[in-house]
PDB file of C-alpha atoms in Angstrom:
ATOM      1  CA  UNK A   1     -20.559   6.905  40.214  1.00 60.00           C
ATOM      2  CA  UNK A   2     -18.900   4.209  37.446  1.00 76.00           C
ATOM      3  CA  UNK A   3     -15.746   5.139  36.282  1.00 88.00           C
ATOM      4  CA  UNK A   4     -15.237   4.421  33.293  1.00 95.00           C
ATOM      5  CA  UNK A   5     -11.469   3.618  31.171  1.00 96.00           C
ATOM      6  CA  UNK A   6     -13.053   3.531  27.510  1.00 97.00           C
ATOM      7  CA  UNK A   7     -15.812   5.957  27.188  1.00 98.00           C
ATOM      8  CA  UNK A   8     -16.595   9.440  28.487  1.00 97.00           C
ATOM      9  CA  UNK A   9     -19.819  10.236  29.765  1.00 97.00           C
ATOM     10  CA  UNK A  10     -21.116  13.790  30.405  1.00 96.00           C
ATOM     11  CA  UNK A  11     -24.235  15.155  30.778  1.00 95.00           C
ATOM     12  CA  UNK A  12     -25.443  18.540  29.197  1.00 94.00           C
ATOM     13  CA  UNK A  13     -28.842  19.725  29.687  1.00 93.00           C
ATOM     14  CA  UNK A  14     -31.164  17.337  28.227  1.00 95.00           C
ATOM     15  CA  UNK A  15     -28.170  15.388  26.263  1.00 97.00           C
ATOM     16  CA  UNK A  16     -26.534  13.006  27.795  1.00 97.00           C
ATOM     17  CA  UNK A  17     -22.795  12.404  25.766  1.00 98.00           C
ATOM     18  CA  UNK A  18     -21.318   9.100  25.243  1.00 98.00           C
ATOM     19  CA  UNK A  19     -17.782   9.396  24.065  1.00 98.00           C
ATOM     20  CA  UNK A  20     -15.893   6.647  22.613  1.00 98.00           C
ATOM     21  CA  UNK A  21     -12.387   7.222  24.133  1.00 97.00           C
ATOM     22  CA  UNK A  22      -9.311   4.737  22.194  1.00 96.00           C
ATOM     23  CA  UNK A  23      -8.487   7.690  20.250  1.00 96.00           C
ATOM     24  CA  UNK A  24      -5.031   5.822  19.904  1.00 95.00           C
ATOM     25  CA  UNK A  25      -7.041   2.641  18.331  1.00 94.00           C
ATOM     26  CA  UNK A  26      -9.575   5.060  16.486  1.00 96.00           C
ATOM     27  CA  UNK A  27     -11.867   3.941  18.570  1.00 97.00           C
ATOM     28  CA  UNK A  28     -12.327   0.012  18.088  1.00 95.00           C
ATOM     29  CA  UNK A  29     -14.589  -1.846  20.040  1.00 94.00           C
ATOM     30  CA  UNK A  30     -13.692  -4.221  22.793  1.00 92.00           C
ATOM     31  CA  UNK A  31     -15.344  -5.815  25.421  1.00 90.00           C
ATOM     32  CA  UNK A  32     -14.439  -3.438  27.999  1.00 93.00           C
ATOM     33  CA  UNK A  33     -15.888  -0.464  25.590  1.00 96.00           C
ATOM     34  CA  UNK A  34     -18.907  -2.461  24.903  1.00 95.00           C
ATOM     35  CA  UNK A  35     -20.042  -3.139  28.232  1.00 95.00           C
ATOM     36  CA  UNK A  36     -19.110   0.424  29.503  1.00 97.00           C
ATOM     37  CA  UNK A  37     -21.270   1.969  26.693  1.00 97.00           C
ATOM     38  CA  UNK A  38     -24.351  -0.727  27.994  1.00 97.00           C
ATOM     39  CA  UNK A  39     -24.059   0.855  30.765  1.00 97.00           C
ATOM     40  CA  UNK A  40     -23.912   3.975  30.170  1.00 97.00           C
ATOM     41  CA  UNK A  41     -27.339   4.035  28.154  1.00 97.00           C
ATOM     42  CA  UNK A  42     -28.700   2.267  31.394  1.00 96.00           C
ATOM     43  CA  UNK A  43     -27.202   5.493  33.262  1.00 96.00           C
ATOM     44  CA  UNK A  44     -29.039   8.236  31.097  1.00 97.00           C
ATOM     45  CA  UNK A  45     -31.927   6.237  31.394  1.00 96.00           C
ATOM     46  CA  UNK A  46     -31.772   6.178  35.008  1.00 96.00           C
ATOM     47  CA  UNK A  47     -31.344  10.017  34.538  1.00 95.00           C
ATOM     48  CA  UNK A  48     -35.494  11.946  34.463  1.00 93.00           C
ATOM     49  CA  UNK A  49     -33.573  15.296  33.156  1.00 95.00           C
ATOM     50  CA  UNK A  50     -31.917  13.167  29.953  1.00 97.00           C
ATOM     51  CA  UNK A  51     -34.201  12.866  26.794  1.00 97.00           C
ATOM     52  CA  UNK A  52     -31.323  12.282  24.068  1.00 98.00           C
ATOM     53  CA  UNK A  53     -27.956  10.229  24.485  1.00 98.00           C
ATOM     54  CA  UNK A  54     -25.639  11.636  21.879  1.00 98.00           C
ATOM     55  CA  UNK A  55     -22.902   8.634  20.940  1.00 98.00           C
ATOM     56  CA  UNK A  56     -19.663  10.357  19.538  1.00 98.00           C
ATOM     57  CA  UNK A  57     -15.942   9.453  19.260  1.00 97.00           C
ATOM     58  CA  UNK A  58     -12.748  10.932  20.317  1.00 96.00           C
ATOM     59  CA  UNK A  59      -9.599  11.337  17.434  1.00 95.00           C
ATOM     60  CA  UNK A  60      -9.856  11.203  14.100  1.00 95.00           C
ATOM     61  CA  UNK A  61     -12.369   8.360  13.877  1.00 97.00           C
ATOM     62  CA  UNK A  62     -15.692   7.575  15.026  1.00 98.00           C
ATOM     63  CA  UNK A  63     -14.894   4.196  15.171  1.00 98.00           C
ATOM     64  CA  UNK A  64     -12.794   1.908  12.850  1.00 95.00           C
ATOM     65  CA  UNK A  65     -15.319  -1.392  14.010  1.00 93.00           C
ATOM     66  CA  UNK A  66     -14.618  -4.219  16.285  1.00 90.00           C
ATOM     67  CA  UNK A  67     -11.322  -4.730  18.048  1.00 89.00           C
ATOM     68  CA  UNK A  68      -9.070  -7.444  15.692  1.00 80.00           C
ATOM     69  CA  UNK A  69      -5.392  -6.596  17.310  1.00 73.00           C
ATOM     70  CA  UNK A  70      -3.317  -9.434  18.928  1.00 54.00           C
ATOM     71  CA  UNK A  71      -3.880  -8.205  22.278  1.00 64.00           C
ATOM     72  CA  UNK A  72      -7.657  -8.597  22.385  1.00 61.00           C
ATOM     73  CA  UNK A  73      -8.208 -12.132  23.521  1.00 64.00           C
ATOM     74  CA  UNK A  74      -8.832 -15.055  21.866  1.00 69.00           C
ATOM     75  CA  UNK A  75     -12.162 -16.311  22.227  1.00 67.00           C
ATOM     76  CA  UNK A  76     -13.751 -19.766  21.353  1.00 66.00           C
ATOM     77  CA  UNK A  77     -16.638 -20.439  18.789  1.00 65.00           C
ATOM     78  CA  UNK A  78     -18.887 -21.980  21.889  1.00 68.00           C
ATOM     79  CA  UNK A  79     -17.957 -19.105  23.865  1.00 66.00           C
ATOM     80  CA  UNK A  80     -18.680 -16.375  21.081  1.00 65.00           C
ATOM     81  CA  UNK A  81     -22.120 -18.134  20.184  1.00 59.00           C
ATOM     82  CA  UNK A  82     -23.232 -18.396  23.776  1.00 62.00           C
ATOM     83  CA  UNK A  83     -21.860 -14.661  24.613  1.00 63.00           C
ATOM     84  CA  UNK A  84     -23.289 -12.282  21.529  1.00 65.00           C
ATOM     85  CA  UNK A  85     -23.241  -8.746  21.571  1.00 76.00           C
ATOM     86  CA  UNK A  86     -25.770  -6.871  22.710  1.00 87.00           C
ATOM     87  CA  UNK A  87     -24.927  -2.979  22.411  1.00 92.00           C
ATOM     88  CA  UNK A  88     -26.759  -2.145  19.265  1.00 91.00           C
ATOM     89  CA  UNK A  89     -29.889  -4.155  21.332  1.00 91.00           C
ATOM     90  CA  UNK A  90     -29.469  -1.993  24.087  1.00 94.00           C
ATOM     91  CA  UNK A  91     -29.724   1.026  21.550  1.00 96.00           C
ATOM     92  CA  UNK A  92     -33.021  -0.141  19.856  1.00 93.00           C
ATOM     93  CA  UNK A  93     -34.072  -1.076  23.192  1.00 93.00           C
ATOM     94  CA  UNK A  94     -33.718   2.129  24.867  1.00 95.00           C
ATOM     95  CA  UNK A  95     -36.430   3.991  25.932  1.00 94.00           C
ATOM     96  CA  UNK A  96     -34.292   7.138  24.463  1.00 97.00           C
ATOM     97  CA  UNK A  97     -33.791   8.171  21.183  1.00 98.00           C
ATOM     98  CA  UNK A  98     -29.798   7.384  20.448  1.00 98.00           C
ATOM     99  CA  UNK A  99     -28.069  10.337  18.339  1.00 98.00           C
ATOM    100  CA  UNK A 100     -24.901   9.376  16.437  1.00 98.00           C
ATOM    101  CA  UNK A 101     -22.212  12.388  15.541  1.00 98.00           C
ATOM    102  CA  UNK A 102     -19.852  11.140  13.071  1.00 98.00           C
ATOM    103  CA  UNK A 103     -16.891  12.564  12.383  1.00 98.00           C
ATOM    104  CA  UNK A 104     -14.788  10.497  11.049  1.00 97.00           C
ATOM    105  CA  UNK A 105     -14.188   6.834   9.465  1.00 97.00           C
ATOM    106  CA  UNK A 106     -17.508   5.211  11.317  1.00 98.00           C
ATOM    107  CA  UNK A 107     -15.884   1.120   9.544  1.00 96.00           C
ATOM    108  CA  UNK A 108     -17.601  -1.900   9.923  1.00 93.00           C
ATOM    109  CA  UNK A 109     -18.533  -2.425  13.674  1.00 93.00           C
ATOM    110  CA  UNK A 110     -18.020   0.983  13.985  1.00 96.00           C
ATOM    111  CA  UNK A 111     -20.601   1.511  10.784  1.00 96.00           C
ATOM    112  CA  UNK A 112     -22.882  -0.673  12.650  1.00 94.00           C
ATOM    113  CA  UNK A 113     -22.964   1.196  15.717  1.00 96.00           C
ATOM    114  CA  UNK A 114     -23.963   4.116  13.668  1.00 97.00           C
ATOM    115  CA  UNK A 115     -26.080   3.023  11.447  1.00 96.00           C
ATOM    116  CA  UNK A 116     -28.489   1.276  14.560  1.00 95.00           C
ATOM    117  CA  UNK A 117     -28.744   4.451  16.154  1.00 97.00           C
ATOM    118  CA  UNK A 118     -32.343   6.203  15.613  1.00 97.00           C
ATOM    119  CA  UNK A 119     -30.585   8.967  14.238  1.00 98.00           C
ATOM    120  CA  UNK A 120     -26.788   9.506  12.534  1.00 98.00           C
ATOM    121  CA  UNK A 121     -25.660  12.842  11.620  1.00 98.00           C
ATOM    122  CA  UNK A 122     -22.154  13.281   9.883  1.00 98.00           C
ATOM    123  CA  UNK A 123     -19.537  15.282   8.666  1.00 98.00           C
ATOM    124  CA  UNK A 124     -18.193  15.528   5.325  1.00 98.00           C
ATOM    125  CA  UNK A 125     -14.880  14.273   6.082  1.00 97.00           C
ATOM    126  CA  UNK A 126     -16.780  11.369   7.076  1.00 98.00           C
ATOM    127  CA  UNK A 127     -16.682   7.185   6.056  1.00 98.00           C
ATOM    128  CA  UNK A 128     -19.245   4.564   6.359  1.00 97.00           C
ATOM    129  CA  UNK A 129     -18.725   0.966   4.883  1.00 96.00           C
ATOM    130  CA  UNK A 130     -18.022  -2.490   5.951  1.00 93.00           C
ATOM    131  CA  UNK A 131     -14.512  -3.770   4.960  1.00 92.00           C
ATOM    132  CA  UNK A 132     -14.292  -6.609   7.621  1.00 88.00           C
ATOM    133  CA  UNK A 133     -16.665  -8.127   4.124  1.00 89.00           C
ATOM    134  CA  UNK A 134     -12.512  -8.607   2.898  1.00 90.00           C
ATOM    135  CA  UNK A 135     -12.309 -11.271   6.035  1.00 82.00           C
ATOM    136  CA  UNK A 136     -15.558 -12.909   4.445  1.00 80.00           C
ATOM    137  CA  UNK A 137     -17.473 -11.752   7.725  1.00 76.00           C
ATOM    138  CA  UNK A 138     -20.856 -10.921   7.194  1.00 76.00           C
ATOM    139  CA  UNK A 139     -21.611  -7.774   9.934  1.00 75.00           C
ATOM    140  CA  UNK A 140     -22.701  -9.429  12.935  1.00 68.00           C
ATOM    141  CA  UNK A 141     -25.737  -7.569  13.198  1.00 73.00           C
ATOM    142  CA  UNK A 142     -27.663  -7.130  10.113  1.00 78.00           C
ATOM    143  CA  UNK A 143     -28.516  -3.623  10.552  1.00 86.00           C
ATOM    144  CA  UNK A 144     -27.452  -2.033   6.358  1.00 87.00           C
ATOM    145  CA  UNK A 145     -30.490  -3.463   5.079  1.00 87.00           C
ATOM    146  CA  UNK A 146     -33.276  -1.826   7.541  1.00 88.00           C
ATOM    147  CA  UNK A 147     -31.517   1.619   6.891  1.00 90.00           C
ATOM    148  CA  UNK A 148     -30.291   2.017   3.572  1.00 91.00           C
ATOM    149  CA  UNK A 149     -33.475   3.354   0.591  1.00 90.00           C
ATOM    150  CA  UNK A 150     -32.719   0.232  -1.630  1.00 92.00           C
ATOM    151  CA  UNK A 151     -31.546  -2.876  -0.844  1.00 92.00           C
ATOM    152  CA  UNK A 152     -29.357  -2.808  -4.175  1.00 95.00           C
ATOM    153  CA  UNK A 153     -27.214  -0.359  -1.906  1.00 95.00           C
ATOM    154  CA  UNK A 154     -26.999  -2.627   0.708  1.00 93.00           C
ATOM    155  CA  UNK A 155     -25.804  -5.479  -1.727  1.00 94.00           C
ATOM    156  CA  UNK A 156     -23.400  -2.663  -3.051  1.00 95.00           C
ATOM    157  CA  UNK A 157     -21.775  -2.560   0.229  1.00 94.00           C
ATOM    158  CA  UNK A 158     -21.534  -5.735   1.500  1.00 92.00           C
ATOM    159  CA  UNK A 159     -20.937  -7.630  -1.652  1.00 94.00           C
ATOM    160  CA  UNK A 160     -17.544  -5.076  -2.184  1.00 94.00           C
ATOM    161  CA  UNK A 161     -16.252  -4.047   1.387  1.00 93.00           C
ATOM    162  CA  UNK A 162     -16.013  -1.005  -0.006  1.00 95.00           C
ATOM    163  CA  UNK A 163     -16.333   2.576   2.118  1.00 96.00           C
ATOM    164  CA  UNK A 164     -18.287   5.646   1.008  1.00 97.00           C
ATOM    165  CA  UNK A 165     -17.972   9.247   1.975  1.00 98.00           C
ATOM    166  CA  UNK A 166     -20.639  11.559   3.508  1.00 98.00           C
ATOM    167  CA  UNK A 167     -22.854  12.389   0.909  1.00 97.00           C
ATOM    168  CA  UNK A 168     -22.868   9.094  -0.732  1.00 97.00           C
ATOM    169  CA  UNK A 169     -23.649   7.354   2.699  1.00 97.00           C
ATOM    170  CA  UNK A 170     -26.627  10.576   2.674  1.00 97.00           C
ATOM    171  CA  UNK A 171     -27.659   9.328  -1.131  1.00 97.00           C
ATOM    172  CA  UNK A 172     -28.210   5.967   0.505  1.00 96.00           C
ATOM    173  CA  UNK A 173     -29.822   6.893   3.379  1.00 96.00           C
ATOM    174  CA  UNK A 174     -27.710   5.436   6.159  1.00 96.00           C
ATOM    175  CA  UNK A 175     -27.641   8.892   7.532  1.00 97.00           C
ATOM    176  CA  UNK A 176     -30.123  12.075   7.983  1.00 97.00           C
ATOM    177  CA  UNK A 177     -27.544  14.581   7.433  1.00 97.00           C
ATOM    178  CA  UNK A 178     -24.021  15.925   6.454  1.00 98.00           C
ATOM    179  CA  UNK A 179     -22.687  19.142   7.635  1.00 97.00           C
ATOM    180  CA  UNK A 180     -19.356  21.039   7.193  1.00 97.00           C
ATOM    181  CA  UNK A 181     -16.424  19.884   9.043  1.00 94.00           C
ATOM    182  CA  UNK A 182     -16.479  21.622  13.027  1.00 94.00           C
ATOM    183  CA  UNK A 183     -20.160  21.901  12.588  1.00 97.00           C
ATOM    184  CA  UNK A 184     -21.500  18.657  14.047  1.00 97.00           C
ATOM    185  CA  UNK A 185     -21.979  19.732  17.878  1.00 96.00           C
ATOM    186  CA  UNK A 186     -24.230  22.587  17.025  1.00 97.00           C
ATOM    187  CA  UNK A 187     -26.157  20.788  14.489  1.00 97.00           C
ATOM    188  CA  UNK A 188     -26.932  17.795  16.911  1.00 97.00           C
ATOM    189  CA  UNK A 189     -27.434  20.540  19.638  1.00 96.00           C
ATOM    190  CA  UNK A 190     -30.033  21.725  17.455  1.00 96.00           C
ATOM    191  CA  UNK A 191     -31.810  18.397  16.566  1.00 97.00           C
ATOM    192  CA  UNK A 192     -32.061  17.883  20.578  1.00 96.00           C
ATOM    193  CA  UNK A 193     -33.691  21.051  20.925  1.00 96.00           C
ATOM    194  CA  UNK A 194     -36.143  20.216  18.250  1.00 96.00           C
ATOM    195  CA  UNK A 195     -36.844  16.997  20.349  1.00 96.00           C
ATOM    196  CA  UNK A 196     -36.968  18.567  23.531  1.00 95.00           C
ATOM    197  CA  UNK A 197     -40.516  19.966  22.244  1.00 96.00           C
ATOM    198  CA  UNK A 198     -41.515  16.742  21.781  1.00 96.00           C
ATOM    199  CA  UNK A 199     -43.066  15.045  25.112  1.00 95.00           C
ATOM    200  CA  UNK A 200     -41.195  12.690  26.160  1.00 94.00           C
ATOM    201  CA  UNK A 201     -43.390   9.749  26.603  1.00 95.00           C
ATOM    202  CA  UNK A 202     -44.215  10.785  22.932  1.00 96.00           C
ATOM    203  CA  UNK A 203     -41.311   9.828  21.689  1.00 96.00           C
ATOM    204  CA  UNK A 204     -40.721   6.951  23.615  1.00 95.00           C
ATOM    205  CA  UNK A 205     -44.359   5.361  22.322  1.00 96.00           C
ATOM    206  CA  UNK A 206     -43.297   6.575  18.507  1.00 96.00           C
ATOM    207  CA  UNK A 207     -39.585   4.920  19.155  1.00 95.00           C
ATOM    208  CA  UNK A 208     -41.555   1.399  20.109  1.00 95.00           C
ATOM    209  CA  UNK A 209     -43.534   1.756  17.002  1.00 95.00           C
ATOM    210  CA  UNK A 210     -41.233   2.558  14.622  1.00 93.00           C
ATOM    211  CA  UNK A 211     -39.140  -0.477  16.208  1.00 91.00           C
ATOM    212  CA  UNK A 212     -42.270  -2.912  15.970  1.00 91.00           C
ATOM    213  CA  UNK A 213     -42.262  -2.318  11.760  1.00 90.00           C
ATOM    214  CA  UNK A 214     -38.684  -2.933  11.426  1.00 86.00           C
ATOM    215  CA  UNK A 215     -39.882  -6.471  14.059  1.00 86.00           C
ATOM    216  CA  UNK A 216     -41.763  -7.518  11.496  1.00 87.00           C
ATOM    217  CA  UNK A 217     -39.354  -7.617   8.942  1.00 83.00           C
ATOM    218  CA  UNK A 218     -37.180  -9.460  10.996  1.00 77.00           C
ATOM    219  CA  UNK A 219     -34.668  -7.242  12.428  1.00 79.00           C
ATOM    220  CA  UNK A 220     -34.286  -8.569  15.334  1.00 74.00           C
ATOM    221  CA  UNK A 221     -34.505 -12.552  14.595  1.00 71.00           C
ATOM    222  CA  UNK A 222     -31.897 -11.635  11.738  1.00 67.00           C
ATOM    223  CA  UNK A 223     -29.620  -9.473  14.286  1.00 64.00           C
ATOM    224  CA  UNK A 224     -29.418 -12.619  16.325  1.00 65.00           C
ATOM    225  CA  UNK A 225     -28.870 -15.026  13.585  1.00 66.00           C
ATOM    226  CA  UNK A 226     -26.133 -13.390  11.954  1.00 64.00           C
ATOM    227  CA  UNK A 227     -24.126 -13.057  15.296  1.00 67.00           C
ATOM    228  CA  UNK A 228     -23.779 -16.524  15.019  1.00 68.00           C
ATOM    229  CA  UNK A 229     -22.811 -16.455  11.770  1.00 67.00           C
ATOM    230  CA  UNK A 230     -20.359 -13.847  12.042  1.00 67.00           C
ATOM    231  CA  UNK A 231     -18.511 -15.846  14.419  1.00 70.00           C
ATOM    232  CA  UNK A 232     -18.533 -19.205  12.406  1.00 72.00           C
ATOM    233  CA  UNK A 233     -17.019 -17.395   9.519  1.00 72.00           C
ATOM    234  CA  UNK A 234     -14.328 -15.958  12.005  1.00 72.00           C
ATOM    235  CA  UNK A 235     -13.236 -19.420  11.562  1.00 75.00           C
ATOM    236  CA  UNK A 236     -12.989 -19.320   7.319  1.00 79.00           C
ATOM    237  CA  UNK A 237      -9.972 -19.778   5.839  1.00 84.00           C
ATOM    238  CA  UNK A 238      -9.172 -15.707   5.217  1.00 86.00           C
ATOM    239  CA  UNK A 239      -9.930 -14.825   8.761  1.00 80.00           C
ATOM    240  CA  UNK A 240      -7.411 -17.401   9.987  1.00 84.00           C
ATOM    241  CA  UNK A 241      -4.542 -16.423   7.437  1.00 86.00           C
ATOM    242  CA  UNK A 242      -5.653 -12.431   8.470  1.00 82.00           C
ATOM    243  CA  UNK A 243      -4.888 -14.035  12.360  1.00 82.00           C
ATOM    244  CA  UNK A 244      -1.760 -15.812  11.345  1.00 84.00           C
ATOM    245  CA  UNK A 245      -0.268 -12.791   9.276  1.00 87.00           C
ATOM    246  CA  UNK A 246      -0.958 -10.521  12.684  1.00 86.00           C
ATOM    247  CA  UNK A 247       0.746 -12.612  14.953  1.00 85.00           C
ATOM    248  CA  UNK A 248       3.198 -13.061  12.367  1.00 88.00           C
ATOM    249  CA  UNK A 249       4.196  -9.921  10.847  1.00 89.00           C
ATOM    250  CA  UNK A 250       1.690  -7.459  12.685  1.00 87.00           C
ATOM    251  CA  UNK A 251      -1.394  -6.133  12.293  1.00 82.00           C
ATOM    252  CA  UNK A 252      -0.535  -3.719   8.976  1.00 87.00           C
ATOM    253  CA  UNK A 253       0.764  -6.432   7.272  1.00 90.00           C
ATOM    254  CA  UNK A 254      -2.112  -8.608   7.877  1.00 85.00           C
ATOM    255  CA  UNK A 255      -4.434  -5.804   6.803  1.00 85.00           C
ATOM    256  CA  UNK A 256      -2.418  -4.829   3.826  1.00 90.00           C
ATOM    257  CA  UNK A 257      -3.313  -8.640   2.604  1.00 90.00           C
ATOM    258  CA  UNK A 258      -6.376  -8.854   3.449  1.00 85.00           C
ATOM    259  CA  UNK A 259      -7.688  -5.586   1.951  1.00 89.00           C
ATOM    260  CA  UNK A 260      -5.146  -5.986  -1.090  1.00 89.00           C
ATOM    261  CA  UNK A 261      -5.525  -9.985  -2.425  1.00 89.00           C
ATOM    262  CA  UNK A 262      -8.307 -11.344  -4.421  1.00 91.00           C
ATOM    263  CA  UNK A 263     -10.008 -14.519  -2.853  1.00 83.00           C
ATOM    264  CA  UNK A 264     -11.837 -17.102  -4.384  1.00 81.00           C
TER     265      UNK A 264
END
């Protein structure tokens, strides 16, 4: 049995629960998370009695995106072209549909990860947006524009960093549905029992089709181009005064600027 330092996994009838557990870093990714939550998708896909993983968070966030504190290590350009991501693969990949249950700021990587599972339910209290766009980093994997019901919200988004709550993130249609705070559990307990009437191998053959439309509009050719280009603009003037201004005079201060000074 894996044990496991960043996630939680549990397994409850025909769910199988991946828990995102930095509560104390609301949740950011690192690599340690990333690979642990690869393989736990791998596990519940191992498992004949799972038909639904249900990705959550611990805390108050879902997750606030990719890991950018001074402790995470510094990586070169070569090494972060050769070595890209591959969780939200691995979810669109699956032979399972992947649940998201948002409660919680869901930023950036973190609005990634949501947004590329097949299905993201949410609480009101709940934030979606991309403000890493501040740093003049594209998301790494292209994901707003396959989800979203006009592309003018994806621009929206990404041309502003901004965040939106729950029912404007609904309104665009990053996610199927909002329910009252200390709801989410029974509502996603309820969508997996709607899916549990589904055969299995049904859903699996629908998943693969619905992911062979969003093929041919280039999801996944994009997803792999813009990892690239996420880390080439990790090198842009912004996101190396962001770095300096960590190291500097720590990671609030750094944030405070980037988030708070108009760039050219």
């Amino acid at each position: 049995m894996t044990e496991y330092t960043t996630i939680e996994y549990e397994r409850d009838g025909a769910a199988a629960h991946v828990r995102l557990d930095r509560p104390d870093a609301m949740n950011a990714l690192n690599e340690t998370l990333l690979g642990e939550f690869e393989d736990a998708l791998d596990r519940a896909a191992a498992d004949e009695d799972v038909r639904v993983v249900v990705v959550a968070g611990y805390g108050e966030a879902f997750s606030a995106g990719y890991d950018i504190g001074a402790d995470e290590p510094e990586r070169s350009v070569d090494d972060r072209i050769r070595d890209q991501r591959t969780h939200l693969e691995a979810i669109f990949s699956a032979r399972l549909p992947v649940v998201a249950a948002v409660d919680g700021p869901a930023l950036a990587g973190g609005c990634n990860l949501a947004l590329a599972c097949d299905l993201t339910f949410a609480t009101e209290r709940s934030e979606f947006g991309y403000p890493d766009m501040h740093f003049g980093e594209p998301p790494p994997k292209f994901v707003l524009p396959f989800v979203t019901d006009s592309l003018k919200h994806a621009r929206e988004l990404l041309y502003t960093g901004k965040t939106v709550d729950a029912d404007e993130a609904h309104r665009m249609g990053l996610v199927n549905r909002v329910v009252p705070d200390g709801e989410l559990g029974a509502a996603v307990d309820e969508e997996v029992d709607h899916i549990r009437k589904t055969p299995g191998a049904a859903v699996a053959l629908v998943k693969d089709m619905v992911n062979d439309v969003q093929e041919t509009q280039g999801y996944r050719r994009y997803g792999r181009l813009d990892e690239s280009l996420g880390t080439l603009t990790m090198e842009s003037e912004t996101a190396t005064r962001f770095r300096e201004l960590r190291d500097e005079e720590g990671l609030q201060a750094a944030l405070d600027w980037v988030h708070g000074t108009d760039k050219p």
